[in-house]
Amino acid sequence: MAVPNHVKKTVKNTFLYTIVTLALVWALLPIVWMVMSSVKTEAGMFSMPPKFFFKPNFETFKFMFSEEGNFFSFLSNSVIASVLSTIISLVLGTLGGFALARGNFKNEKALSFWIISTRMAPIPAVILPLYLMFSNLGLIGTMPGLLFAYTTFNLPFALWMMMVFFKEVPQALEEAAMIDGCSRFQAFWRIALPPVAPGLVATGILCLMFSWNDFMFASVFSGHDTQTVPVAASLLITQNGIAWGQAMATGTVIITPMVIAGLAVRKYLVQGLSMGAVK
Amino acid sequence: MRTNAEYSKLKDSNQTNYKKEKSTSFLNLLNIKKYKTEHWMILPSIIILAIISIFPFLYLIYASFMDFMISSDQPTFNGITNWKKVLINDTFWASWGRTLIFAVVGLLLEVMIGVGIALAIYELPKGRNLVVTLWMIPIFVAPIVAGLLGRFLLNSTYGLYAWLLSLVGIDVQILGDVKTALAAVILMDVWEWTPLITMIVLAGLQSLPKEPLEAAQVDGANYMQRLIKVVFPLVSRTILVALLIRSMDILRFVDTIKITTEGGPADSTKVIGFYLMEVAFKFQDFGAAAALGLTMLFATIFLGKQFVNFMTKGDE
């Protein structure tokens, strides 16, 4: 071969880094641009050609979190709804996931398919009967209604995730504990649960993300007092145009906690997402 | 490994009487001792899931045969009118057609770019972790924020992307033009979810056995040959699973369209999920919407069945 090996290697590496850099620019430019726009002045945001260097201005954030901007109420609704629905789904999902992993149910395959199918059901299709059901029960516009709605996608996801994690824990230890006099539940609590703790955290963060990012359910089921941050973002789009400064600031607030949390559990992410159908 | 029956026998014979009494007395009282702890553990979940899945499903079937306007008090039976209204309707088929285009084009791009980037990252001599971390950030962006961003970047008077495109001579209102709007929303989905394909394929690549690749290299196969003959067959199952998941997601895709184009211009981005929302909440025709929802449900169940088959194949 005429070309020396180290030259070939350099060419290959240059090629690889170029591709990866381009990909990262494509993935991150919109996000960087959003964060930058959220700290620009109104005039700076709309100037053409676009400005990449400027003095940051936090007026939009100040307004949003002021009495007038009323952003705290959206934020607290989002936090309450997503945290509570995550806790409910985690508790029930852990118990049920363990049962699915260990119990010899009749028609176990059909049972787990049914569980995952409730997660995969197209939201536009199920939102209708749920809407009618919720309005008959007086749940539209209430926090329990929103919690219940979020549970429809978080619980099946938590069940499947926890089932997968529990299946990886060897059963022998629990059997030994039960022979020593533990009840089935004690064996679950003391022996099987501790090793799946990291999986539990990952599942929790993904549930948190699904409900935090939800727009469909929140826009149909939430009322004036229970609107979440994604709904707040959509309200900025009006007939008269869009309050872009606030929209960018709201977007920044929506994604920041989830990006941090998501990156923290990225090791488990693929497993979780391929188990539970994304979003 | 012992079966449940065997270890419960073992348990009985080894337990002290005190423990045994304590653990079964409550159940004895209710005369339901034949149920195992596992049944109690999963019961609350089953009840909740039943309420949120069986009821809506039956209700959809019921509503699909009723004249059911949100404003009317009593729905009345109207036979297959809704089904006819839905099935003999150009908008319905056009919406499914767009969903299909969305799925095929979107998934093709996501797989091609996703696999390509995964291979590039896999070959990187340094900085793999940092690249993966940055690359996957779009996954965590709420779909509604993705939509807002798309709308902001593509705005023809002050959008960054519109400006970049105008530099190369492309000067259209991208989201306002029938020819480009669907492509734009597909690309928003591609932007958000290509990293997921990369993650899944990368996980597959990292778990590949080293031997077949090395053997192929020793035999003098070049990179492309190794890819096609060795790598692709080994990760194809992973890619298929990723595809199934994503295709079900695309069926649910509504948020971004709601924020960006509202199905327009001239219906060019009206995918099936959005059409359903329109029939239900804008035209308030729940009967027709129910029939429409059932067609979506059937499609999902079909895809879900394939998914579960793939996932459980390896377990047996």
Coordinates of C-alpha atoms in Angstrom, one line a residue:
Chain A
M1 CA 0.0 0.0 0.0
A2 CA 1.3 3.4 -1.0
V3 CA -0.4 5.4 1.8
P4 CA 1.3 5.0 5.1
N5 CA -0.9 3.8 8.0
H6 CA -0.6 6.9 10.2
V7 CA -1.7 9.1 7.3
K8 CA -4.7 6.9 6.7
K9 CA -5.5 7.0 10.4
T10 CA -5.3 10.8 10.4
V11 CA -7.6 11.1 7.4
K12 CA -10.1 8.7 9.0
N13 CA -10.1 10.6 12.3
T14 CA -10.5 13.9 10.6
F15 CA -13.4 12.5 8.7
L16 CA -15.0 11.1 11.9
Y17 CA -14.6 14.3 13.9
T18 CA -16.0 16.4 11.1
I19 CA -19.2 14.2 10.9
V20 CA -19.6 14.2 14.7
T21 CA -19.1 17.9 14.9
L22 CA -21.7 18.6 12.2
A23 CA -24.1 16.3 14.0
L24 CA -23.6 18.0 17.3
V25 CA -24.1 21.4 15.7
W26 CA -27.4 20.2 14.2
A27 CA -28.6 18.7 17.5
L28 CA -27.6 21.6 19.7
L29 CA -27.9 24.8 17.7
P30 CA -31.7 25.1 18.2
I31 CA -31.3 24.6 21.9
V32 CA -28.4 27.0 22.2
W33 CA -30.3 29.5 20.1
M34 CA -33.3 29.2 22.3
V35 CA -31.3 29.8 25.5
M36 CA -29.5 32.7 23.9
S37 CA -32.8 34.3 22.6
S38 CA -34.3 34.0 26.1
V39 CA -31.6 36.4 27.4
K40 CA -31.7 38.8 24.5
T41 CA -33.6 42.1 24.2
E42 CA -36.7 42.1 22.0
A43 CA -34.7 44.1 19.4
G44 CA -31.7 41.8 19.6
M45 CA -33.9 38.7 19.1
F46 CA -35.3 39.9 15.8
S47 CA -32.2 41.5 14.3
M48 CA -31.1 40.2 11.0
P49 CA -28.4 38.9 10.4
P50 CA -28.6 37.1 13.7
K51 CA -26.4 38.2 16.5
F52 CA -24.3 35.6 18.2
F53 CA -22.6 38.0 20.6
F54 CA -24.5 40.3 22.9
K55 CA -24.9 41.4 26.5
P56 CA -27.4 39.0 28.3
N57 CA -30.5 40.6 29.6
F58 CA -32.7 38.8 32.1
E59 CA -35.8 41.0 31.9
T60 CA -38.0 38.3 30.4
F61 CA -37.2 35.9 33.2
K62 CA -37.8 38.7 35.8
F63 CA -41.2 39.4 34.2
M64 CA -42.2 35.8 34.1
F65 CA -41.5 35.2 37.8
S66 CA -43.0 38.5 38.8
E67 CA -46.5 38.8 40.2
E68 CA -47.8 39.9 36.8
G69 CA -46.1 37.1 34.9
N70 CA -47.6 34.5 37.3
F71 CA -45.3 31.8 36.1
F72 CA -44.9 30.3 39.6
S73 CA -48.4 28.9 39.5
F74 CA -47.7 27.1 36.2
L75 CA -44.5 25.8 37.6
S76 CA -45.9 24.6 40.8
N77 CA -48.7 22.8 39.0
S78 CA -46.2 21.1 36.8
V79 CA -44.0 20.0 39.7
I80 CA -47.0 18.8 41.8
A81 CA -48.6 16.8 39.0
S82 CA -45.4 15.2 37.7
V83 CA -43.9 14.4 41.1
L84 CA -47.1 12.9 42.5
S85 CA -47.9 10.9 39.5
T86 CA -44.3 9.6 39.4
I87 CA -44.6 8.5 43.1
I88 CA -47.9 6.8 42.6
S89 CA -46.6 5.0 39.4
L90 CA -43.4 4.0 41.1
V91 CA -45.1 2.5 44.2
L92 CA -47.7 0.6 42.2
G93 CA -45.2 -0.2 39.4
T94 CA -42.6 -1.6 41.8
L95 CA -45.1 -3.9 43.5
G96 CA -46.7 -5.0 40.3
G97 CA -43.4 -5.3 38.4
F98 CA -42.1 -7.6 41.1
A99 CA -45.3 -9.7 40.9
L100 CA -44.9 -9.9 37.1
A101 CA -41.3 -10.9 37.3
R102 CA -41.9 -13.6 40.0
G103 CA -45.4 -14.7 40.0
N104 CA -46.4 -17.5 37.7
F105 CA -49.6 -16.0 36.4
K106 CA -51.8 -17.8 34.0
N107 CA -51.5 -16.2 30.6
E108 CA -48.6 -14.2 31.7
K109 CA -47.7 -13.2 28.2
A110 CA -51.2 -11.9 27.5
L111 CA -51.1 -10.0 30.8
S112 CA -47.9 -8.2 30.0
F113 CA -49.0 -7.5 26.5
W114 CA -52.1 -5.9 27.8
I115 CA -50.1 -3.8 30.3
I116 CA -47.7 -2.5 27.6
S117 CA -50.6 -1.9 25.2
T118 CA -52.2 0.5 27.5
R119 CA -48.9 2.5 27.3
M120 CA -48.8 2.3 23.5
A121 CA -52.4 3.3 22.9
P122 CA -52.5 6.4 20.8
I123 CA -53.2 9.3 23.1
P124 CA -55.6 11.0 20.6
A125 CA -57.7 7.9 20.5
V126 CA -58.0 7.3 24.3
I127 CA -58.2 11.0 25.2
L128 CA -61.9 11.1 24.0
P129 CA -63.4 8.5 26.3
L130 CA -61.1 9.6 29.1
Y131 CA -62.4 13.1 28.6
L132 CA -66.0 12.0 28.9
M133 CA -65.3 9.8 31.8
F134 CA -63.4 12.6 33.6
S135 CA -66.1 15.2 32.9
N136 CA -68.8 12.8 34.3
L137 CA -66.7 12.4 37.4
G138 CA -66.0 16.1 37.7
L139 CA -62.3 15.7 37.3
I140 CA -61.7 18.1 34.4
G141 CA -59.6 21.0 35.5
T142 CA -58.6 19.4 38.8
M143 CA -55.3 18.1 40.1
P144 CA -56.6 14.6 40.7
G145 CA -57.8 14.5 37.1
L146 CA -54.4 15.5 35.8
L147 CA -52.7 13.0 38.2
F148 CA -55.0 10.2 36.9
A149 CA -54.3 11.2 33.3
Y150 CA -50.5 11.0 33.8
T151 CA -50.9 7.7 35.6
T152 CA -52.3 6.3 32.3
F153 CA -48.9 6.4 30.7
N154 CA -46.6 6.3 33.7
L155 CA -48.0 3.2 35.4
P156 CA -47.7 0.8 32.5
F157 CA -44.2 2.1 31.8
A158 CA -43.1 1.7 35.5
L159 CA -44.6 -1.8 35.6
W160 CA -42.6 -2.9 32.5
M161 CA -39.4 -1.3 33.6
M162 CA -39.5 -2.7 37.1
M163 CA -40.4 -6.1 35.8
V164 CA -37.3 -6.0 33.6
F165 CA -35.1 -4.9 36.5
F166 CA -36.5 -7.5 38.9
K167 CA -36.0 -10.3 36.4
E168 CA -32.3 -9.6 36.5
V169 CA -32.2 -10.2 40.3
P170 CA -31.5 -13.9 41.1
Q171 CA -34.5 -15.5 42.8
A172 CA -32.4 -17.8 45.0
L173 CA -31.8 -15.2 47.7
E174 CA -35.4 -14.6 48.1
E175 CA -36.2 -18.3 48.4
A176 CA -33.5 -18.7 51.0
A177 CA -34.9 -15.8 53.0
M178 CA -38.4 -17.3 52.8
I179 CA -37.1 -20.6 54.0
D180 CA -35.6 -18.7 56.9
G181 CA -39.1 -17.4 57.8
C182 CA -39.5 -14.2 55.8
S183 CA -42.9 -13.6 54.3
R184 CA -43.2 -13.2 50.6
F185 CA -43.5 -9.5 51.0
Q186 CA -40.6 -9.3 53.4
A187 CA -38.5 -11.1 50.9
F188 CA -39.5 -8.6 48.3
W189 CA -38.8 -5.6 50.5
R190 CA -35.6 -6.7 52.1
I191 CA -33.9 -8.8 49.5
A192 CA -35.2 -8.0 46.0
L193 CA -35.8 -4.3 46.3
P194 CA -32.3 -3.0 47.3
P195 CA -30.5 -4.3 44.2
V196 CA -33.0 -2.6 41.8
A197 CA -32.7 0.8 43.5
P198 CA -30.7 2.3 40.5
G199 CA -33.4 1.0 38.1
L200 CA -36.1 2.5 40.4
V201 CA -34.4 5.9 40.2
A202 CA -34.1 5.7 36.4
T203 CA -37.7 4.7 36.0
G204 CA -38.7 7.5 38.3
I205 CA -36.8 10.1 36.3
L206 CA -38.3 8.9 33.0
C207 CA -41.8 9.0 34.5
L208 CA -41.1 12.5 35.7
M209 CA -39.9 13.4 32.2
F210 CA -43.0 12.0 30.5
S211 CA -45.4 13.9 32.7
W212 CA -43.3 17.0 32.8
N213 CA -43.2 17.1 29.0
D214 CA -46.8 16.2 28.4
F215 CA -48.9 18.6 26.5
M216 CA -51.9 16.6 25.1
F217 CA -53.4 15.6 28.4
A218 CA -52.6 18.8 30.2
S219 CA -54.2 20.9 27.4
V220 CA -57.4 18.8 27.4
F221 CA -57.7 18.0 31.1
S222 CA -56.3 20.9 33.0
G223 CA -58.4 23.9 33.9
H224 CA -57.5 27.5 34.7
D225 CA -56.0 26.5 38.1
T226 CA -54.1 23.4 37.0
Q227 CA -52.4 24.5 33.8
T228 CA -48.8 23.2 33.5
V229 CA -45.7 24.8 32.0
P230 CA -46.2 23.2 28.5
V231 CA -49.7 24.6 28.4
A232 CA -48.3 28.0 29.5
A233 CA -45.9 27.8 26.5
S234 CA -48.8 27.1 24.1
L235 CA -50.8 30.1 25.5
L236 CA -48.1 32.4 24.3
I237 CA -49.2 31.6 20.8
T238 CA -52.1 33.9 20.1
Q239 CA -54.0 35.3 17.1
N240 CA -51.9 38.4 17.3
G241 CA -48.7 36.6 17.1
I242 CA -46.3 35.0 19.5
A243 CA -44.5 36.5 22.5
W244 CA -41.2 35.0 21.4
G245 CA -39.1 36.3 24.2
Q246 CA -41.3 34.6 26.8
A247 CA -41.7 31.5 24.6
M248 CA -38.0 31.1 24.5
A249 CA -37.6 31.7 28.2
T250 CA -40.5 29.2 29.0
G251 CA -38.9 26.7 26.7
T252 CA -35.6 27.1 28.6
V253 CA -37.3 26.6 31.9
I254 CA -39.1 23.4 30.6
I255 CA -36.1 21.7 29.3
T256 CA -33.4 22.5 31.9
P257 CA -34.5 20.2 34.7
M258 CA -35.2 17.3 32.3
V259 CA -31.9 17.6 30.4
I260 CA -30.0 17.5 33.7
A261 CA -32.1 14.6 35.1
G262 CA -32.0 12.7 31.8
L263 CA -28.3 12.9 31.4
A264 CA -27.9 11.7 35.0
V265 CA -29.6 8.4 34.2
R266 CA -28.5 8.0 30.6
K267 CA -27.0 4.6 31.3
Y268 CA -30.5 3.2 31.9
L269 CA -32.2 5.3 29.2
V270 CA -31.9 3.0 26.3
Q271 CA -33.2 0.1 28.3
G272 CA -36.1 2.2 29.6
L273 CA -37.0 3.7 26.3
S274 CA -36.9 0.5 24.3
M275 CA -39.1 -1.1 26.9
G276 CA -41.7 1.5 27.3
A277 CA -42.2 3.3 24.0
V278 CA -41.0 6.8 24.2
K279 CA -42.7 10.1 25.2
Chain B
M1 CA -34.7 -23.3 39.9
R2 CA -37.6 -24.3 42.2
T3 CA -41.1 -23.6 41.1
N4 CA -43.4 -21.5 43.3
A5 CA -45.2 -24.5 44.5
E6 CA -42.1 -26.2 45.6
Y7 CA -40.8 -23.4 47.6
S8 CA -44.0 -22.7 49.2
K9 CA -44.0 -26.3 50.4
L10 CA -40.5 -25.8 51.6
K11 CA -41.6 -22.7 53.4
D12 CA -44.4 -24.4 55.1
S13 CA -42.3 -27.2 56.4
N14 CA -39.5 -25.0 57.6
Q15 CA -41.4 -22.1 59.2
T16 CA -42.1 -21.9 62.8
N17 CA -45.8 -22.1 63.6
Y18 CA -45.7 -18.6 65.0
K19 CA -44.5 -17.1 61.7
K20 CA -46.9 -19.1 59.7
E21 CA -49.9 -18.0 61.7
K22 CA -48.8 -14.4 61.5
S23 CA -48.5 -14.3 57.8
T24 CA -51.7 -16.1 56.9
S25 CA -54.2 -15.1 59.6
F26 CA -55.4 -11.9 57.9
L27 CA -56.0 -13.8 54.7
N28 CA -57.6 -16.6 56.6
L29 CA -60.1 -14.2 58.0
L30 CA -61.3 -13.2 54.6
N31 CA -61.0 -16.8 53.4
I32 CA -58.9 -15.8 50.5
K33 CA -55.7 -17.6 51.4
K34 CA -55.6 -19.3 48.0
Y35 CA -54.3 -16.0 46.6
K36 CA -50.6 -15.5 46.6
T37 CA -48.8 -12.3 47.8
E38 CA -48.0 -11.6 44.1
H39 CA -51.7 -11.3 43.2
W40 CA -52.2 -8.7 45.9
M41 CA -49.1 -6.8 44.8
I42 CA -50.3 -6.4 41.2
L43 CA -54.0 -6.0 42.0
P44 CA -54.1 -2.2 42.4
S45 CA -52.2 -1.7 39.1
I46 CA -54.6 -4.1 37.3
I47 CA -57.6 -2.2 38.6
I48 CA -56.3 1.2 37.5
L49 CA -55.2 -0.1 34.1
A50 CA -58.5 -1.7 33.6
I51 CA -60.3 1.5 34.4
I52 CA -58.1 3.5 32.0
S53 CA -58.0 1.0 29.2
I54 CA -60.9 -1.4 29.1
F55 CA -63.5 1.3 29.8
P56 CA -62.2 3.7 27.1
F57 CA -62.0 0.8 24.6
L58 CA -65.5 -0.4 25.2
Y59 CA -66.7 3.2 25.2
L60 CA -65.0 3.9 21.9
I61 CA -66.9 0.9 20.4
Y62 CA -70.2 2.1 21.8
A63 CA -69.7 5.7 20.8
S64 CA -68.7 4.7 17.3
F65 CA -72.3 3.5 16.7
M66 CA -74.0 6.5 18.2
D67 CA -75.0 9.9 17.0
F68 CA -72.8 11.6 19.6
M69 CA -72.2 15.3 19.5
I70 CA -70.6 16.8 22.6
S71 CA -73.4 19.4 22.7
S72 CA -76.3 16.9 22.6
D73 CA -77.6 15.5 25.8
Q74 CA -78.5 11.9 24.8
P75 CA -76.5 10.0 22.2
T76 CA -78.8 8.0 19.9
F77 CA -78.0 4.8 18.0
N78 CA -77.2 5.5 14.4
G79 CA -75.8 2.2 13.1
I80 CA -72.8 2.4 10.9
T81 CA -73.3 6.0 10.0
N82 CA -70.2 7.1 11.8
W83 CA -68.1 4.4 10.2
K84 CA -69.4 5.3 6.8
K85 CA -68.7 9.0 7.5
V86 CA -65.1 8.1 8.5
L87 CA -64.3 5.5 6.0
I88 CA -65.8 7.1 2.9
N89 CA -63.9 10.3 3.5
D90 CA -61.0 11.7 1.6
T91 CA -59.6 13.6 4.5
F92 CA -59.5 10.4 6.6
W93 CA -57.5 8.5 3.9
A94 CA -55.3 11.5 3.1
S95 CA -54.5 11.8 6.8
W96 CA -53.5 8.2 7.0
G97 CA -51.5 8.7 3.9
R98 CA -49.6 11.6 5.4
T99 CA -49.1 9.6 8.6
L100 CA -47.6 6.8 6.4
I101 CA -45.4 9.3 4.6
F102 CA -44.4 10.7 7.9
A103 CA -43.5 7.3 9.3
V104 CA -41.6 6.0 6.2
V105 CA -39.6 9.2 5.5
G106 CA -39.1 10.1 9.1
L107 CA -38.0 6.6 10.1
L108 CA -35.8 6.2 7.1
L109 CA -34.0 9.4 7.9
E110 CA -33.8 8.6 11.6
V111 CA -32.3 5.2 11.0
M112 CA -29.9 6.3 8.3
I113 CA -28.6 9.3 10.3
G114 CA -28.9 7.5 13.6
V115 CA -26.9 4.4 12.5
G116 CA -24.4 6.6 10.7
I117 CA -23.7 8.7 13.8
A118 CA -23.6 5.6 15.9
L119 CA -20.9 4.0 13.7
A120 CA -19.0 7.3 13.8
I121 CA -19.2 7.6 17.5
Y122 CA -18.2 3.9 17.9
E123 CA -15.1 4.5 15.9
L124 CA -14.1 7.7 17.7
P125 CA -10.6 7.3 19.3
K126 CA -11.4 9.8 22.0
G127 CA -14.3 11.7 23.6
R128 CA -17.0 9.2 23.0
N129 CA -18.8 9.9 26.3
L130 CA -18.9 13.6 25.8
V131 CA -20.2 13.3 22.3
V132 CA -22.9 10.9 23.3
T133 CA -24.0 13.1 26.2
L134 CA -24.3 16.2 24.0
W135 CA -25.9 14.3 21.1
M136 CA -28.7 12.9 23.1
I137 CA -29.9 16.2 24.6
P138 CA -32.8 16.7 22.1
I139 CA -34.4 13.6 23.4
F140 CA -35.2 15.4 26.7
V141 CA -36.7 18.4 25.0
A142 CA -40.5 18.5 25.4
P143 CA -42.2 18.0 22.0
I144 CA -44.0 21.2 22.4
V145 CA -40.7 23.1 22.9
A146 CA -39.4 21.3 19.8
G147 CA -42.4 22.7 17.9
L148 CA -42.0 26.2 19.3
L149 CA -38.3 26.1 18.3
G150 CA -39.1 24.9 14.8
R151 CA -41.5 27.7 14.4
F152 CA -39.1 30.3 15.7
L153 CA -36.1 29.0 13.6
L154 CA -38.1 28.8 10.4
N155 CA -39.8 32.2 10.7
S156 CA -39.2 33.9 7.4
T157 CA -38.5 37.3 8.8
Y158 CA -36.3 36.6 11.9
G159 CA -35.7 32.8 12.0
L160 CA -32.1 31.6 12.1
Y161 CA -32.7 28.6 9.8
A162 CA -34.8 30.6 7.4
W163 CA -31.9 33.1 7.3
L164 CA -29.4 30.4 6.6
L165 CA -31.6 29.0 3.9
S166 CA -32.0 32.4 2.3
L167 CA -28.2 32.6 2.1
V168 CA -28.3 29.7 -0.3
G169 CA -31.2 31.1 -2.2
I170 CA -34.1 29.3 -0.7
D171 CA -36.7 31.9 0.2
V172 CA -40.0 30.5 1.1
Q173 CA -42.3 30.5 4.1
I174 CA -41.4 27.0 5.1
L175 CA -44.3 26.3 7.5
G176 CA -46.7 28.3 5.4
D177 CA -46.0 26.5 2.1
V178 CA -47.9 23.3 1.1
K179 CA -44.7 22.0 -0.5
T180 CA -42.5 22.3 2.5
A181 CA -44.6 22.2 5.7
L182 CA -44.8 18.4 6.0
A183 CA -41.1 18.1 5.3
A184 CA -40.4 20.6 8.0
V185 CA -42.5 18.9 10.7
I186 CA -41.0 15.5 9.8
L187 CA -37.5 17.1 10.2
M188 CA -38.5 18.3 13.7
D189 CA -39.3 14.7 14.6
V190 CA -36.1 13.5 13.1
W191 CA -34.2 16.2 15.0
E192 CA -35.7 15.1 18.3
W193 CA -35.5 11.3 17.9
T194 CA -32.6 10.4 15.7
P195 CA -30.3 10.4 18.9
L196 CA -32.5 7.7 20.3
I197 CA -31.8 5.4 17.4
T198 CA -28.1 6.2 17.8
M199 CA -28.3 5.3 21.5
I200 CA -30.0 2.0 20.8
V201 CA -27.7 1.0 17.9
L202 CA -24.6 2.1 20.0
A203 CA -25.7 -0.1 22.8
G204 CA -26.1 -2.9 20.3
L205 CA -22.7 -2.3 18.8
Q206 CA -21.0 -2.2 22.2
S207 CA -22.5 -5.6 23.0
L208 CA -21.3 -7.2 19.7
P209 CA -18.9 -10.1 20.1
K210 CA -15.5 -9.0 18.9
E211 CA -14.5 -12.3 17.2
P212 CA -16.5 -12.2 14.0
L213 CA -15.4 -8.6 13.3
E214 CA -11.7 -9.5 13.9
A215 CA -12.0 -12.6 11.8
A216 CA -13.5 -10.6 8.9
Q217 CA -10.7 -8.1 9.2
V218 CA -8.1 -10.8 9.1
D219 CA -9.8 -12.2 6.0
G220 CA -9.2 -8.9 4.4
A221 CA -12.7 -7.6 4.3
N222 CA -12.9 -3.8 3.9
Y223 CA -15.0 -1.6 6.2
M224 CA -18.1 -1.6 4.1
Q225 CA -18.0 -5.4 3.7
R226 CA -17.5 -5.8 7.4
L227 CA -20.5 -3.5 8.0
I228 CA -22.8 -5.3 5.6
K229 CA -21.8 -8.8 6.3
V230 CA -21.1 -8.7 10.0
V231 CA -22.3 -5.6 11.8
F232 CA -25.8 -5.1 10.2
P233 CA -27.0 -8.6 10.7
L234 CA -26.0 -8.5 14.3
V235 CA -27.7 -5.2 15.2
S236 CA -30.7 -5.5 12.8
R237 CA -32.9 -6.9 15.6
T238 CA -32.1 -3.9 17.8
I239 CA -32.9 -1.6 14.9
L240 CA -36.2 -3.3 14.2
V241 CA -37.3 -2.9 17.8
A242 CA -36.3 0.8 17.7
L243 CA -38.3 1.1 14.5
L244 CA -41.4 -0.4 16.0
I245 CA -41.3 1.8 19.0
R246 CA -40.8 4.9 16.9
S247 CA -43.6 3.9 14.5
M248 CA -46.0 3.8 17.4
D249 CA -44.8 7.2 18.5
I250 CA -45.4 8.6 15.1
L251 CA -49.0 7.5 15.3
R252 CA -49.4 9.5 18.4
F253 CA -47.6 12.5 17.0
V254 CA -49.8 15.6 17.6
D255 CA -48.1 18.1 20.0
T256 CA -45.7 19.5 17.5
I257 CA -48.3 19.9 14.7
K258 CA -50.6 21.6 17.1
I259 CA -48.0 24.2 17.9
T260 CA -46.5 24.7 14.5
T261 CA -49.1 24.4 11.7
E262 CA -52.5 23.3 13.2
G263 CA -52.6 20.8 10.4
G264 CA -52.2 23.4 7.6
P265 CA -51.5 24.9 5.3
A266 CA -54.4 23.4 3.2
D267 CA -54.3 20.2 5.3
S268 CA -50.7 19.4 4.2
T269 CA -49.6 18.4 7.7
K270 CA -52.9 16.9 8.9
V271 CA -51.7 13.6 10.2
I272 CA -54.2 11.0 11.6
G273 CA -53.8 12.0 15.3
F274 CA -54.4 15.6 14.6
Y275 CA -57.4 14.9 12.4
L276 CA -58.9 12.9 15.2
M277 CA -58.4 15.8 17.7
E278 CA -60.1 18.1 15.2
V279 CA -63.1 15.9 14.6
A280 CA -63.5 15.4 18.4
F281 CA -62.8 18.8 19.8
K282 CA -63.3 21.3 16.9
F283 CA -66.3 19.6 15.1
Q284 CA -67.3 18.0 18.4
D285 CA -68.4 14.9 16.6
F286 CA -67.5 12.2 19.2
G287 CA -69.2 9.4 17.3
A288 CA -67.1 9.8 14.2
A289 CA -64.0 10.5 16.3
A290 CA -64.6 7.3 18.1
A291 CA -64.6 5.3 14.9
L292 CA -61.5 7.1 13.8
G293 CA -59.8 6.4 17.1
L294 CA -60.6 2.7 16.8
T295 CA -58.7 2.6 13.4
M296 CA -55.7 4.1 15.2
L297 CA -56.0 1.6 18.0
F298 CA -56.1 -1.3 15.7
A299 CA -53.0 -0.1 13.9
T300 CA -51.2 0.3 17.3
I301 CA -52.2 -3.1 18.5
F302 CA -50.8 -4.6 15.3
L303 CA -47.5 -2.8 15.8
G304 CA -47.5 -3.6 19.5
K305 CA -48.0 -7.3 18.8
Q306 CA -44.9 -7.3 16.6
F307 CA -43.0 -5.4 19.2
V308 CA -43.8 -7.9 21.9
N309 CA -43.0 -10.8 19.6
F310 CA -39.5 -9.3 19.0
M311 CA -38.9 -8.5 22.7
T312 CA -39.9 -11.9 23.9
K313 CA -38.3 -14.0 21.2
G314 CA -35.0 -14.0 23.0
D315 CA -36.4 -15.0 26.4
E316 CA -37.5 -18.4 25.4

